[in-house]
C-alpha atoms as a PDB file:
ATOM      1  CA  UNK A   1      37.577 -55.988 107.996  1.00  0.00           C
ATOM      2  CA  UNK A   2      40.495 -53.735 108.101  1.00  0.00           C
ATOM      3  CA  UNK A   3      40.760 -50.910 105.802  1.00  0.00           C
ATOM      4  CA  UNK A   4      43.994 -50.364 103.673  1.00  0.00           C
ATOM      5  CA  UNK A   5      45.041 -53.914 103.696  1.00  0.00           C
ATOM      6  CA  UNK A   6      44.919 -54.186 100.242  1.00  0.00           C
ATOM      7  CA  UNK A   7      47.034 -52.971  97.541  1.00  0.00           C
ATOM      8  CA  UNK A   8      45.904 -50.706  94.640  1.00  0.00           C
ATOM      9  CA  UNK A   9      44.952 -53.137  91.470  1.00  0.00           C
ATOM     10  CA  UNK A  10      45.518 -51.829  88.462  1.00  0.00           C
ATOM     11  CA  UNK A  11      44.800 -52.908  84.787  1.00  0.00           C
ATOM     12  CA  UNK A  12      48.304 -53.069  83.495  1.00  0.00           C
ATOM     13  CA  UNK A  13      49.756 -52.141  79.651  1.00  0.00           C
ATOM     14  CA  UNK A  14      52.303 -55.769  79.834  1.00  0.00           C
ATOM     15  CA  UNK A  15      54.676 -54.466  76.841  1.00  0.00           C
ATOM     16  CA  UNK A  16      56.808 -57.528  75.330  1.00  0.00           C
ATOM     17  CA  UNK A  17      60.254 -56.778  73.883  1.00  0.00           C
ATOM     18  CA  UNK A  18      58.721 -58.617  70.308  1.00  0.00           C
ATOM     19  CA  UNK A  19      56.254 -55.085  70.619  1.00  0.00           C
ATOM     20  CA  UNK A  20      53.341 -57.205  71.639  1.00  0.00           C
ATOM     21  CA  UNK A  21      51.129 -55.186  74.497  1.00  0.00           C
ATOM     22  CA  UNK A  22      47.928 -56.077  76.202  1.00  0.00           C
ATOM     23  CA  UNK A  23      46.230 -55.866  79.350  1.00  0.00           C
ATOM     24  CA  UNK A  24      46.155 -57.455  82.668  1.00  0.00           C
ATOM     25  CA  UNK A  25      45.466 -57.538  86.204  1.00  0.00           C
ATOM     26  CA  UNK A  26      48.392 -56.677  88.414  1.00  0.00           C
ATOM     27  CA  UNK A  27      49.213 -54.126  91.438  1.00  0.00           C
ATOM     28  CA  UNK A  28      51.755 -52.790  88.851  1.00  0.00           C
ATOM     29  CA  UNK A  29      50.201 -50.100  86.256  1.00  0.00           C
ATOM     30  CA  UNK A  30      52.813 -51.272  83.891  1.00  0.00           C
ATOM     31  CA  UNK A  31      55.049 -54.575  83.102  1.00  0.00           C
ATOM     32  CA  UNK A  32      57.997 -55.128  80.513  1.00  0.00           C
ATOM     33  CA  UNK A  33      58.997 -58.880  79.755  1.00  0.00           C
ATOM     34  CA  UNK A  34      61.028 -60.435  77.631  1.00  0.00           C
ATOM     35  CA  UNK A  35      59.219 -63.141  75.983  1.00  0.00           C
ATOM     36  CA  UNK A  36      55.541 -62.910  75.705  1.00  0.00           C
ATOM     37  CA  UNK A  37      52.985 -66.387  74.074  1.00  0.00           C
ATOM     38  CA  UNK A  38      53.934 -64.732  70.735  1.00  0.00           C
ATOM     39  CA  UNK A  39      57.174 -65.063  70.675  1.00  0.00           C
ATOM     40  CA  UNK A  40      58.315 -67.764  73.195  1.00  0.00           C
ATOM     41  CA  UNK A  41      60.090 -70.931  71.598  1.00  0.00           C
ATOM     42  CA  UNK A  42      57.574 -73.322  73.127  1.00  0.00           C
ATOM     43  CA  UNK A  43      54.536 -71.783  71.539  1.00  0.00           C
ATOM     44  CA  UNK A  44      56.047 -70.449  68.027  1.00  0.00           C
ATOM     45  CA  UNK A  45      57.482 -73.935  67.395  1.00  0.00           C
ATOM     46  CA  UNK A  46      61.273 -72.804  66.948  1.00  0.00           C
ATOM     47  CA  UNK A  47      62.706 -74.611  70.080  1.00  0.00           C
ATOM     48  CA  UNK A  48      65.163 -76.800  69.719  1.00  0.00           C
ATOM     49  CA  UNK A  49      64.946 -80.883  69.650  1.00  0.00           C
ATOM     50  CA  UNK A  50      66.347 -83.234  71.656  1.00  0.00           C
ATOM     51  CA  UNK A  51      68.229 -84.501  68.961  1.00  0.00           C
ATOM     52  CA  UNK A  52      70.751 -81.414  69.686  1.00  0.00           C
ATOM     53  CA  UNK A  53      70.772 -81.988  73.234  1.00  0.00           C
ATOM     54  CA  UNK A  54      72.147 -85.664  72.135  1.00  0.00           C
ATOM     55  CA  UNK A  55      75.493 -84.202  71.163  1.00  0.00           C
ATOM     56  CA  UNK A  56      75.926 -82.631  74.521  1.00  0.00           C
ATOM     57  CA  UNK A  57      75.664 -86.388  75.798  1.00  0.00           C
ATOM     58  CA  UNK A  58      77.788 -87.931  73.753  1.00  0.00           C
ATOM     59  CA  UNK A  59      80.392 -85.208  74.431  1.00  0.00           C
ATOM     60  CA  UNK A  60      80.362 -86.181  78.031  1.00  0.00           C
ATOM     61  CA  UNK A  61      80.426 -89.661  77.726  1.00  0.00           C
ATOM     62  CA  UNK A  62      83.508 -89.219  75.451  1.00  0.00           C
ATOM     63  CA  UNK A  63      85.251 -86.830  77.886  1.00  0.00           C
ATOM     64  CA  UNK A  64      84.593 -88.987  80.812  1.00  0.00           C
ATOM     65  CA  UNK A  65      85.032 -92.464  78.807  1.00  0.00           C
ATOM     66  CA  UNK A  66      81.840 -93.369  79.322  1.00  0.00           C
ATOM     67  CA  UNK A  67      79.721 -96.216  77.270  1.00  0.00           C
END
C-alpha cells in the first residue's frame, strides 16, 4: 500500500451554538454547528405542524384563484 494516502484522523471537540460539545471522529480536530440532536426542532418537538403550512396553501390558491 502507499504510504501518506491517508489523512490525519482526529477525535474532534463538535461545539454546538446551544453550548452542547462532544466527541467524534473526523479529519478536523475541531467542528462548530449550528444545531446539534439537542436542540434541533425535529428531535426537541418544537417544529412546526402542517396545519401552518395550510395557510401558505390557501394563500396561493386565493392569489391564483384556485379551488
Amino acid at each position: 500500500m502507499k504510504k501518506d494516502t491517508h489523512p490525519e484522523y482526529f477525535d474532534a471537540k463538535i461545539t454546538c451554538n446551544c453550548g452542547r460539545e462532544f466527541i467524534a471522529g473526523s479529519t478536523n480536530e475541531a467542528i462548530k454547528v449550528e444545531v446539534c440532536s439537542k436542540c434541533h426542532p425535529f428531535y426537541t418537538g418544537s417544529q412546526k405542524l402542517l396545519l401552518e403550512a395550510g395557510g401558505r396553501v390557501d394563500k396561493f390558491k386565493k392569489k391564483y384563484k384556485m379551488k
